[in-house]
mmCIF file of C-alpha atoms in Angstrom:
data_model
loop_
_atom_site.group_PDB
_atom_site.id
_atom_site.type_symbol
_atom_site.label_atom_id
_atom_site.label_comp_id
_atom_site.label_asym_id
_atom_site.label_seq_id
_atom_site.Cartn_x
_atom_site.Cartn_y
_atom_site.Cartn_z
ATOM 1 C CA MET Q 1 6.777 30.892 15.699
ATOM 2 C CA SER Q 2 9.221 32.443 18.095
ATOM 3 C CA GLU Q 3 12.108 32.497 15.668
ATOM 4 C CA PRO Q 4 12.452 33.119 11.971
ATOM 5 C CA VAL Q 5 13.810 30.528 9.595
ATOM 6 C CA SER Q 6 17.358 30.362 10.745
ATOM 7 C CA THR Q 7 20.747 30.307 9.185
ATOM 8 C CA PHE Q 8 21.555 27.900 12.006
ATOM 9 C CA GLN Q 9 24.924 26.213 11.841
ATOM 10 C CA ASN Q 10 26.918 25.014 8.866
ATOM 11 C CA PRO Q 11 25.071 24.777 5.558
ATOM 12 C CA ALA Q 12 21.727 23.875 7.189
ATOM 13 C CA GLY Q 13 20.002 27.137 6.421
ATOM 14 C CA VAL Q 14 21.304 27.016 2.875
ATOM 15 C CA TRP Q 15 20.352 23.532 1.852
ATOM 16 C CA SER Q 16 17.040 23.399 3.629
ATOM 17 C CA ALA Q 17 15.383 26.009 1.423
ATOM 18 C CA ALA Q 18 16.112 24.086 -1.771
ATOM 19 C CA VAL Q 19 15.046 20.805 -0.204
ATOM 20 C CA TYR Q 20 11.848 22.377 1.052
ATOM 21 C CA ASP Q 21 11.049 23.598 -2.453
ATOM 22 C CA VAL Q 22 11.512 20.051 -3.753
ATOM 23 C CA LEU Q 23 9.117 18.692 -1.146
ATOM 24 C CA LYS Q 24 6.489 21.264 -1.985
ATOM 25 C CA ALA Q 25 6.882 20.654 -5.709
ATOM 26 C CA GLY Q 26 6.454 16.954 -5.008
ATOM 27 C CA ASN Q 27 3.079 17.601 -3.337
ATOM 28 C CA VAL Q 28 4.273 16.811 0.153
ATOM 29 C CA ARG Q 29 1.815 18.506 2.507
ATOM 30 C CA LEU Q 30 2.497 16.702 5.775
ATOM 31 C CA MET Q 31 5.806 16.879 7.600
ATOM 32 C CA SER Q 32 6.389 14.990 10.818
ATOM 33 C CA PHE Q 33 9.489 15.161 12.933
ATOM 34 C CA VAL Q 34 11.185 14.803 16.235
ATOM 35 C CA PRO Q 35 13.060 18.063 16.705
ATOM 36 C CA ASP Q 36 16.637 17.885 15.481
ATOM 37 C CA GLY Q 37 19.252 20.544 14.914
ATOM 38 C CA GLY Q 38 20.123 19.352 11.447
ATOM 39 C CA HIS Q 39 16.500 19.530 10.366
ATOM 40 C CA ARG Q 40 15.840 22.842 12.040
ATOM 41 C CA GLY Q 41 15.622 24.823 8.833
ATOM 42 C CA LEU Q 42 13.121 22.422 7.251
ATOM 43 C CA ILE Q 43 11.061 22.219 10.423
ATOM 44 C CA GLU Q 44 10.793 25.972 10.733
ATOM 45 C CA GLN Q 45 9.775 26.378 7.118
ATOM 46 C CA GLY Q 46 7.127 23.706 7.555
ATOM 47 C CA GLN Q 47 5.767 25.351 10.673
ATOM 48 C CA LEU Q 48 5.528 28.725 8.934
ATOM 49 C CA ASP Q 49 3.853 27.364 5.804
ATOM 50 C CA PRO Q 50 0.037 27.353 5.979
ATOM 51 C CA GLU Q 51 -0.001 24.710 3.241
ATOM 52 C CA MET Q 52 2.066 22.283 5.310
ATOM 53 C CA GLN Q 53 0.805 20.290 8.267
ATOM 54 C CA ALA Q 54 3.793 20.169 10.599
ATOM 55 C CA ILE Q 55 3.371 17.476 13.236
ATOM 56 C CA THR Q 56 5.743 17.152 16.173
ATOM 57 C CA LEU Q 57 6.077 13.518 17.234
ATOM 58 C CA SER Q 58 6.838 12.160 20.671
ATOM 59 C CA THR Q 59 8.834 9.323 19.108
ATOM 60 C CA GLU Q 60 9.873 8.618 15.541
ATOM 61 C CA GLU Q 61 7.875 5.436 15.109
ATOM 62 C CA GLU Q 62 4.714 7.498 15.387
ATOM 63 C CA GLY Q 63 5.726 9.142 12.131
ATOM 64 C CA ILE Q 64 5.745 5.847 10.270
ATOM 65 C CA ALA Q 65 2.163 5.022 11.227
ATOM 66 C CA LEU Q 66 1.066 8.634 10.740
ATOM 67 C CA SER Q 67 2.529 8.760 7.252
ATOM 68 C CA ALA Q 68 1.006 5.414 6.329
ATOM 69 C CA GLY Q 69 -2.456 6.550 7.361
ATOM 70 C CA ALA Q 70 -1.999 9.843 5.572
ATOM 71 C CA TRP Q 71 -1.053 8.182 2.319
ATOM 72 C CA VAL Q 72 -3.977 5.778 2.462
ATOM 73 C CA GLY Q 73 -6.012 8.947 2.860
ATOM 74 C CA GLY Q 74 -4.364 10.486 -0.191
ATOM 75 C CA GLN Q 75 -1.686 12.725 1.286
ATOM 76 C CA ARG Q 76 2.066 12.581 0.730
ATOM 77 C CA SER Q 77 4.349 13.162 3.657
ATOM 78 C CA VAL Q 78 7.958 13.374 4.711
ATOM 79 C CA LEU Q 79 9.409 12.104 7.990
ATOM 80 C CA LEU Q 80 12.393 13.953 9.402
ATOM 81 C CA MET Q 81 14.559 12.239 11.954
ATOM 82 C CA GLN Q 82 18.039 11.615 13.218
ATOM 83 C CA SER Q 83 19.849 8.315 12.833
ATOM 84 C CA SER Q 84 19.228 7.537 16.492
ATOM 85 C CA GLY Q 85 15.495 7.737 15.813
ATOM 86 C CA VAL Q 86 15.703 5.115 13.093
ATOM 87 C CA GLY Q 87 16.164 2.557 15.831
ATOM 88 C CA ASN Q 88 12.792 3.495 17.288
ATOM 89 C CA CYS Q 89 11.038 2.693 14.012
ATOM 90 C CA ILE Q 90 12.124 -0.826 13.260
ATOM 91 C CA ASN Q 91 8.959 -2.835 13.791
ATOM 92 C CA MET Q 92 6.682 -0.034 12.641
ATOM 93 C CA LEU Q 93 8.456 -0.088 9.263
ATOM 94 C CA SER Q 94 6.763 -3.438 8.642
ATOM 95 C CA LEU Q 95 3.587 -1.474 7.977
ATOM 96 C CA LEU Q 96 5.138 0.225 4.966
ATOM 97 C CA LYS Q 97 6.645 -2.953 3.571
ATOM 98 C CA THR Q 98 3.576 -5.124 4.057
ATOM 99 C CA CYS Q 99 1.166 -2.639 2.561
ATOM 100 C CA GLN Q 100 3.584 -1.246 -0.056
ATOM 101 C CA ILE Q 101 3.135 2.267 1.208
ATOM 102 C CA PRO Q 102 5.546 4.919 -0.048
ATOM 103 C CA LEU Q 103 7.354 7.250 2.318
ATOM 104 C CA LEU Q 104 10.286 9.636 2.124
ATOM 105 C CA MET Q 105 12.455 9.781 5.223
ATOM 106 C CA LEU Q 106 15.239 12.330 5.624
ATOM 107 C CA VAL Q 107 17.704 11.139 8.223
ATOM 108 C CA THR Q 108 20.413 13.370 9.657
ATOM 109 C CA MET Q 109 23.373 11.211 10.550
ATOM 110 C CA ARG Q 110 25.240 10.982 13.807
ATOM 111 C CA GLY Q 111 27.914 8.593 14.892
ATOM 112 C CA GLU Q 112 30.117 8.927 11.839
ATOM 113 C CA TRP Q 113 32.324 11.703 10.403
ATOM 114 C CA ALA Q 114 33.901 13.708 13.264
ATOM 115 C CA GLU Q 115 31.403 12.488 15.862
ATOM 116 C CA PHE Q 116 32.292 13.585 19.404
ATOM 117 C CA ASN Q 117 29.747 11.499 21.347
ATOM 118 C CA PRO Q 118 30.496 7.775 21.622
ATOM 119 C CA TRP Q 119 26.875 7.017 22.515
ATOM 120 C CA GLN Q 120 25.788 8.086 19.034
ATOM 121 C CA VAL Q 121 28.083 5.647 17.287
ATOM 122 C CA PRO Q 122 26.248 2.304 17.586
ATOM 123 C CA MET Q 123 22.947 3.500 16.149
ATOM 124 C CA GLY Q 124 24.578 5.748 13.607
ATOM 125 C CA GLN Q 125 26.707 2.923 12.284
ATOM 126 C CA ALA Q 126 23.745 0.538 12.243
ATOM 127 C CA THR Q 127 21.334 2.944 10.568
ATOM 128 C CA PRO Q 128 21.744 1.889 6.916
ATOM 129 C CA LYS Q 129 21.830 -1.802 7.820
ATOM 130 C CA VAL Q 130 18.732 -1.585 9.957
ATOM 131 C CA LEU Q 131 16.807 0.320 7.329
ATOM 132 C CA GLU Q 132 17.846 -2.092 4.593
ATOM 133 C CA ALA Q 133 16.916 -5.045 6.770
ATOM 134 C CA MET Q 134 13.383 -3.663 6.981
ATOM 135 C CA GLY Q 135 13.049 -3.175 3.245
ATOM 136 C CA VAL Q 136 13.776 0.541 3.096
ATOM 137 C CA LEU Q 137 15.688 1.798 0.053
ATOM 138 C CA VAL Q 138 18.679 3.694 1.403
ATOM 139 C CA GLN Q 139 20.433 6.536 -0.342
ATOM 140 C CA ARG Q 140 23.139 8.819 0.982
ATOM 141 C CA SER Q 141 23.737 12.459 0.262
ATOM 142 C CA ASP Q 142 26.892 14.257 1.330
ATOM 143 C CA ASP Q 143 27.179 17.174 -1.076
ATOM 144 C CA PRO Q 144 25.105 20.325 -0.560
ATOM 145 C CA ALA Q 145 25.269 20.989 -4.283
ATOM 146 C CA THR Q 146 23.415 17.787 -5.171
ATOM 147 C CA LEU Q 147 21.212 17.438 -2.116
ATOM 148 C CA ALA Q 148 18.019 18.951 -3.498
ATOM 149 C CA GLY Q 149 18.300 16.781 -6.577
ATOM 150 C CA ASP Q 150 18.975 13.749 -4.429
ATOM 151 C CA VAL Q 151 15.830 14.394 -2.380
ATOM 152 C CA ASP Q 152 13.802 14.955 -5.513
ATOM 153 C CA ALA Q 153 15.008 11.633 -6.920
ATOM 154 C CA ALA Q 154 14.227 9.853 -3.651
ATOM 155 C CA LEU Q 155 10.738 11.302 -3.581
ATOM 156 C CA ARG Q 156 10.087 10.113 -7.107
ATOM 157 C CA LEU Q 157 11.505 6.695 -6.300
ATOM 158 C CA ALA Q 158 9.290 6.339 -3.237
ATOM 159 C CA TYR Q 159 6.020 7.335 -4.843
ATOM 160 C CA SER Q 160 6.650 5.678 -8.185
ATOM 161 C CA THR Q 161 7.501 2.317 -6.667
ATOM 162 C CA TYR Q 162 5.420 2.328 -3.444
ATOM 163 C CA SER Q 163 8.589 2.048 -1.417
ATOM 164 C CA PRO Q 164 9.907 3.558 1.772
ATOM 165 C CA VAL Q 165 13.045 5.514 0.900
ATOM 166 C CA ALA Q 166 15.530 7.021 3.332
ATOM 167 C CA VAL Q 167 18.018 9.692 2.374
ATOM 168 C CA LEU Q 168 20.873 9.746 4.862
ATOM 169 C CA LEU Q 169 22.196 13.270 5.221
ATOM 170 C CA SER Q 170 25.783 12.640 6.121
ATOM 171 C CA GLN Q 171 27.496 14.261 9.031
ATOM 172 C CA LYS Q 172 30.002 15.677 6.601
ATOM 173 C CA LEU Q 173 27.209 17.541 4.882
ATOM 174 C CA LEU Q 174 25.649 18.769 8.095
ATOM 175 C CA GLY Q 175 28.792 19.595 9.984
ATOM 176 C CA ALA Q 176 29.723 17.750 13.128
ATOM 177 C CA LYS Q 177 28.196 18.962 16.351
ATOM 178 C CA ALA Q 178 30.611 20.217 18.961
ATOM 179 C CA PHE Q 179 29.949 20.925 22.601
ATOM 180 C CA GLY Q 180 31.653 23.320 24.973
ATOM 181 C CA GLY Q 181 33.455 25.070 22.181
ATOM 182 C CA LYS Q 182 35.782 22.142 21.667
ATOM 183 C CA LYS Q 183 36.253 20.390 18.403
ATOM 184 C CA MET D 1 -12.181 -3.817 37.407
ATOM 185 C CA SER D 2 -12.858 -4.937 33.897
ATOM 186 C CA GLY D 3 -16.333 -4.303 32.642
ATOM 187 C CA VAL D 4 -19.449 -6.204 31.801
ATOM 188 C CA LEU D 5 -20.020 -4.836 28.317
ATOM 189 C CA ASP D 6 -19.654 -7.212 25.375
ATOM 190 C CA ARG D 7 -16.935 -5.877 23.102
ATOM 191 C CA ARG D 8 -18.473 -6.981 19.817
ATOM 192 C CA ALA D 9 -21.935 -5.815 20.774
ATOM 193 C CA VAL D 10 -20.529 -2.398 21.664
ATOM 194 C CA MET D 11 -18.540 -2.177 18.450
ATOM 195 C CA GLY D 12 -21.582 -3.198 16.463
ATOM 196 C CA GLN D 13 -23.675 -0.536 18.110
ATOM 197 C CA LEU D 14 -21.014 2.117 17.534
ATOM 198 C CA LEU D 15 -20.926 1.180 13.839
ATOM 199 C CA GLU D 16 -24.671 1.369 13.296
ATOM 200 C CA GLU D 17 -25.576 3.706 10.448
ATOM 201 C CA ARG D 18 -21.903 4.515 10.081
ATOM 202 C CA GLY D 19 -22.309 6.291 6.748
ATOM 203 C CA ASP D 20 -18.879 7.096 5.328
ATOM 204 C CA LEU D 21 -17.096 6.697 8.642
ATOM 205 C CA ILE D 22 -13.517 5.456 8.201
ATOM 206 C CA VAL D 23 -12.636 2.710 10.684
ATOM 207 C CA THR D 24 -9.207 1.434 11.589
ATOM 208 C CA THR D 25 -8.096 -0.916 14.341
ATOM 209 C CA GLY D 26 -5.037 -2.016 16.189
ATOM 210 C CA LEU D 27 -3.711 -5.536 15.980
ATOM 211 C CA GLY D 28 -5.351 -8.479 17.613
ATOM 212 C CA ALA D 29 -8.809 -8.568 19.103
ATOM 213 C CA THR D 30 -10.064 -5.250 17.777
ATOM 214 C CA ALA D 31 -9.154 -6.376 14.250
ATOM 215 C CA TRP D 32 -10.988 -9.673 14.732
ATOM 216 C CA ASP D 33 -13.930 -7.795 16.258
ATOM 217 C CA LEU D 34 -14.212 -5.534 13.245
ATOM 218 C CA ALA D 35 -13.936 -8.448 10.821
ATOM 219 C CA SER D 36 -16.758 -10.210 12.651
ATOM 220 C CA LEU D 37 -18.997 -7.220 12.008
ATOM 221 C CA SER D 38 -17.904 -5.617 8.766
ATOM 222 C CA ASP D 39 -15.892 -5.963 5.565
ATOM 223 C CA SER D 40 -16.068 -2.481 4.125
ATOM 224 C CA PRO D 41 -13.642 -0.631 1.860
ATOM 225 C CA LEU D 42 -13.612 1.951 4.631
ATOM 226 C CA ASP D 43 -12.192 -0.594 7.112
ATOM 227 C CA PHE D 44 -8.448 -0.787 7.695
ATOM 228 C CA PRO D 45 -7.610 -3.320 10.401
ATOM 229 C CA LEU D 46 -3.929 -3.424 11.255
ATOM 230 C CA TRP D 47 -2.477 -6.898 11.685
ATOM 231 C CA GLY D 48 0.734 -5.635 13.195
ATOM 232 C CA ALA D 49 2.593 -2.374 13.836
ATOM 233 C CA MET D 50 1.612 -2.578 17.484
ATOM 234 C CA GLY D 51 1.315 0.825 19.069
ATOM 235 C CA GLY D 52 0.579 2.485 15.746
ATOM 236 C CA ALA D 53 -3.212 2.451 15.577
ATOM 237 C CA VAL D 54 -3.812 5.940 16.953
ATOM 238 C CA MET D 55 -1.158 7.436 14.686
ATOM 239 C CA PHE D 56 -2.453 5.584 11.627
ATOM 240 C CA GLY D 57 -5.878 7.000 12.413
ATOM 241 C CA LEU D 58 -4.410 10.452 12.914
ATOM 242 C CA GLY D 59 -2.806 10.281 9.483
ATOM 243 C CA LEU D 60 -6.121 9.342 7.932
ATOM 244 C CA ALA D 61 -7.896 12.104 9.837
ATOM 245 C CA LEU D 62 -5.419 14.758 8.700
ATOM 246 C CA ALA D 63 -5.563 13.572 5.099
ATOM 247 C CA GLN D 64 -9.356 13.337 5.057
ATOM 248 C CA PRO D 65 -10.562 16.309 7.084
ATOM 249 C CA GLU D 66 -14.091 16.104 5.682
ATOM 250 C CA ARG D 67 -14.598 12.556 6.957
ATOM 251 C CA ARG D 68 -14.901 11.103 10.425
ATOM 252 C CA VAL D 69 -12.213 8.620 11.449
ATOM 253 C CA LEU D 70 -12.705 6.060 14.209
ATOM 254 C CA VAL D 71 -9.869 4.026 15.725
ATOM 255 C CA PHE D 72 -10.671 0.913 17.734
ATOM 256 C CA THR D 73 -7.788 -0.369 19.738
ATOM 257 C CA GLY D 74 -7.097 -2.374 22.858
ATOM 258 C CA ASP D 75 -5.642 -1.408 26.191
ATOM 259 C CA GLY D 76 -2.409 -3.290 25.501
ATOM 260 C CA GLU D 77 -1.817 -1.506 22.233
ATOM 261 C CA ALA D 78 -2.798 1.866 23.674
ATOM 262 C CA LEU D 79 -0.310 1.430 26.508
ATOM 263 C CA MET D 80 2.454 0.730 24.013
ATOM 264 C CA GLY D 81 1.777 3.984 22.181
ATOM 265 C CA LEU D 82 0.897 6.402 24.974
ATOM 266 C CA GLY D 83 3.000 9.110 23.365
ATOM 267 C CA ALA D 84 0.555 9.060 20.463
ATOM 268 C CA PHE D 85 -2.102 10.408 22.814
ATOM 269 C CA SER D 86 -0.027 13.533 23.267
ATOM 270 C CA THR D 87 0.758 13.844 19.564
ATOM 271 C CA ALA D 88 -2.872 13.401 18.523
ATOM 272 C CA SER D 89 -4.038 15.874 21.118
ATOM 273 C CA VAL D 90 -1.593 18.543 19.996
ATOM 274 C CA ALA D 91 -2.425 17.942 16.324
ATOM 275 C CA ARG D 92 -6.072 18.343 17.381
ATOM 276 C CA PRO D 93 -7.938 16.747 14.489
ATOM 277 C CA GLY D 94 -11.602 17.501 15.037
ATOM 278 C CA ASN D 95 -12.636 14.434 13.075
ATOM 279 C CA LEU D 96 -10.745 11.741 15.018
ATOM 280 C CA SER D 97 -12.211 9.430 17.633
ATOM 281 C CA VAL D 98 -10.323 6.711 19.483
ATOM 282 C CA VAL D 99 -12.194 3.939 21.273
ATOM 283 C CA VAL D 100 -10.125 1.725 23.552
ATOM 284 C CA LEU D 101 -11.831 -1.591 24.216
ATOM 285 C CA ASP D 102 -10.309 -2.213 27.621
ATOM 286 C CA ASN D 103 -10.493 -5.728 29.035
ATOM 287 C CA GLU D 104 -7.360 -5.257 31.148
ATOM 288 C CA ARG D 105 -5.622 -8.131 29.413
ATOM 289 C CA TYR D 106 -3.193 -8.851 26.591
ATOM 290 C CA GLY D 107 -5.717 -11.033 24.840
ATOM 291 C CA GLU D 108 -3.503 -12.318 22.022
ATOM 292 C CA THR D 109 -0.790 -13.666 24.238
ATOM 293 C CA GLY D 110 -2.486 -15.528 27.048
ATOM 294 C CA ALA D 111 -4.533 -12.888 28.842
ATOM 295 C CA GLN D 112 -1.756 -11.493 30.979
ATOM 296 C CA ARG D 113 -2.790 -8.424 32.944
ATOM 297 C CA THR D 114 -2.154 -5.032 31.386
ATOM 298 C CA HIS D 115 -1.416 -1.957 33.461
ATOM 299 C CA THR D 116 -5.088 -0.963 33.290
ATOM 300 C CA ALA D 117 -5.799 -3.976 35.507
ATOM 301 C CA SER D 118 -3.651 -2.278 38.118
ATOM 302 C CA GLY D 119 -5.365 1.048 37.884
ATOM 303 C CA VAL D 120 -3.717 2.894 35.010
ATOM 304 C CA ASP D 121 -6.507 5.087 33.686
ATOM 305 C CA LEU D 122 -6.244 5.658 29.942
ATOM 306 C CA GLU D 123 -9.036 8.214 29.941
ATOM 307 C CA ALA D 124 -7.142 10.253 32.517
ATOM 308 C CA VAL D 125 -3.989 9.966 30.422
ATOM 309 C CA ALA D 126 -5.832 11.307 27.398
ATOM 310 C CA ARG D 127 -7.354 14.100 29.445
ATOM 311 C CA ALA D 128 -3.959 15.039 30.806
ATOM 312 C CA CYS D 129 -2.639 15.072 27.235
ATOM 313 C CA GLY D 130 -5.295 17.626 26.390
ATOM 314 C CA PHE D 131 -7.968 15.628 24.592
ATOM 315 C CA PRO D 132 -10.999 17.926 24.614
ATOM 316 C CA HIS D 133 -13.431 15.022 24.860
ATOM 317 C CA THR D 134 -12.890 11.935 26.975
ATOM 318 C CA VAL D 135 -15.226 9.411 28.528
ATOM 319 C CA THR D 136 -15.118 6.048 30.243
ATOM 320 C CA VAL D 137 -18.031 3.827 29.294
ATOM 321 C CA THR D 138 -19.051 1.227 31.831
ATOM 322 C CA ALA D 139 -22.780 0.886 31.155
ATOM 323 C CA GLN D 140 -24.862 -0.006 28.160
ATOM 324 C CA GLU D 141 -26.871 3.199 28.343
ATOM 325 C CA GLN D 142 -23.733 5.261 27.606
ATOM 326 C CA VAL D 143 -23.066 3.625 24.248
ATOM 327 C CA ALA D 144 -25.654 5.504 22.196
ATOM 328 C CA ALA D 145 -24.258 8.843 23.304
ATOM 329 C CA LEU D 146 -20.747 7.718 22.425
ATOM 330 C CA ARG D 147 -21.920 6.690 18.977
ATOM 331 C CA GLN D 148 -23.401 10.134 18.483
ATOM 332 C CA SER D 149 -20.198 11.828 19.645
ATOM 333 C CA ILE D 150 -18.121 9.808 17.186
ATOM 334 C CA HIS D 151 -20.089 11.428 14.388
ATOM 335 C CA THR D 152 -20.389 14.945 15.768
ATOM 336 C CA ALA D 153 -17.789 15.793 18.413
ATOM 337 C CA ASP D 154 -15.255 18.498 17.690
ATOM 338 C CA GLY D 155 -12.487 16.134 18.650
ATOM 339 C CA PRO D 156 -10.261 14.437 19.113
ATOM 340 C CA LEU D 157 -12.331 12.133 21.280
ATOM 341 C CA LEU D 158 -10.983 9.357 23.475
ATOM 342 C CA ALA D 159 -13.331 6.773 24.943
ATOM 343 C CA VAL D 160 -12.342 3.899 27.162
ATOM 344 C CA VAL D 161 -14.970 1.175 27.045
ATOM 345 C CA LYS D 162 -14.637 -1.326 29.845
ATOM 346 C CA VAL D 163 -15.442 -4.679 28.271
ATOM 347 C CA ALA D 164 -15.713 -8.198 29.616
ATOM 348 C CA ARG D 165 -13.089 -10.828 28.961
ATOM 349 C CA THR D 166 -14.795 -13.051 26.437
ATOM 350 C CA PRO D 167 -13.639 -15.970 24.285
ATOM 351 C CA ASP D 168 -14.631 -14.434 20.966
ATOM 352 C CA PRO D 169 -13.837 -16.467 17.866
ATOM 353 C CA MET D 170 -11.003 -15.147 15.724
ATOM 354 C CA THR D 171 -12.572 -13.719 12.585
ATOM 355 C CA LEU D 172 -9.871 -12.809 10.113
ATOM 356 C CA PRO D 173 -9.997 -9.705 7.960
ATOM 357 C CA PRO D 174 -8.229 -9.726 4.590
ATOM 358 C CA ARG D 175 -4.571 -10.400 5.333
ATOM 359 C CA ASP D 176 -3.154 -8.679 2.255
ATOM 360 C CA GLY D 177 -2.179 -5.179 3.286
ATOM 361 C CA THR D 178 -1.911 -3.971 -0.288
ATOM 362 C CA TYR D 179 -5.508 -5.055 -0.865
ATOM 363 C CA LEU D 180 -6.691 -3.147 2.195
ATOM 364 C CA LYS D 181 -4.697 -0.127 1.096
ATOM 365 C CA ASN D 182 -5.870 -0.113 -2.505
ATOM 366 C CA ARG D 183 -9.455 -0.780 -1.517
ATOM 367 C CA MET D 184 -9.563 2.137 0.879
ATOM 368 C CA ARG D 185 -7.734 4.525 -1.435
ATOM 369 C CA ALA D 186 -10.148 3.721 -4.244
ATOM 370 C CA ALA D 187 -13.087 4.281 -1.924
ATOM 371 C CA LEU D 188 -11.748 7.576 -0.612
ATOM 372 C CA LEU D 189 -10.030 9.004 -3.660
ATOM 373 C CA GLY D 190 -11.676 7.310 -6.630
ATOM 374 C CA PRO D 191 -10.497 4.426 -8.786
ATOM 375 C CA ALA D 192 -7.748 6.499 -10.391
ATOM 376 C CA ALA D 193 -5.917 6.516 -7.051
ATOM 377 C CA ILE D 194 -4.797 2.959 -7.737
ATOM 378 C CA PHE D 195 -2.727 4.253 -10.638
ATOM 379 C CA GLU D 196 -1.274 7.232 -8.815
#
């Protein structure tokens, strides 16, 4: 816990508190993630919360299997990742579909609005298609004012219908990343 | 060198008097092995999701901290998910054991050599990842102690069991994942869990 919950970049520190409250109210007690700037606020809150098991993954697909096992054991979880990480999960998503296991995924988007890095574009553009191809219900949120409600609705959808649900947090919501002070 | 131990005999011995031990497997031979020995509500053999067995077991272990969780997987699957060794070690669930039945072959696809046939040491990988308990089992007389550790070790525990390459018949577990899921949730959480 080297740093406090941050007000890191753009609206991240603002929206993450409301989203975190929604997760807690929805009985989510396990959060897994591959570190990501957009998710930093949520990750830090999870790591500081003694009621939340915050698990750092070495690759995103681990989070799919972890969450599946946790839910069979009776625990709800959320998987935080970036759009590039969605590509790492493709086959593992078959576990959720085959067994009808619910999961909420929050995906910070790259490769779209104001992206500066061409290498992020292919996976970012493919993210909704890939998820839908694997049976994930895809929703998009691009307004900080509705985000917490969007996540709450996605959580209910997932656990009411035994479905994997991904909420894509658009780059417009997060603010585009810029390097070297250039925009 | 692959071992001389019989994989199903070892698994059977490790499951003796299992009590409420939760057992999950990776895809392929370990799933068929388990089905040849057991059909319990506390069994969850994976038919796919290769590379996910350790993480599925970790999820169960974190969700059910009062139970012991045992993952059986093969060397091929373990090699695909080596990062999970590091994640499980850092998460440090005391109630998780992973047993790799290592025959140095991809048994489902024509017995091609895995990296363990060329010297990759999965026990050493787990140790380097920080597993507090690791062992390589090459002799029958080590199996009883491993069984005891699965029930008592302050884990996570990683055991590599060097097994012979044997033509075991394919014994299929239930293929319906929703059945496996509902059966285990009812066993762990009570019948009301089906309606949650």
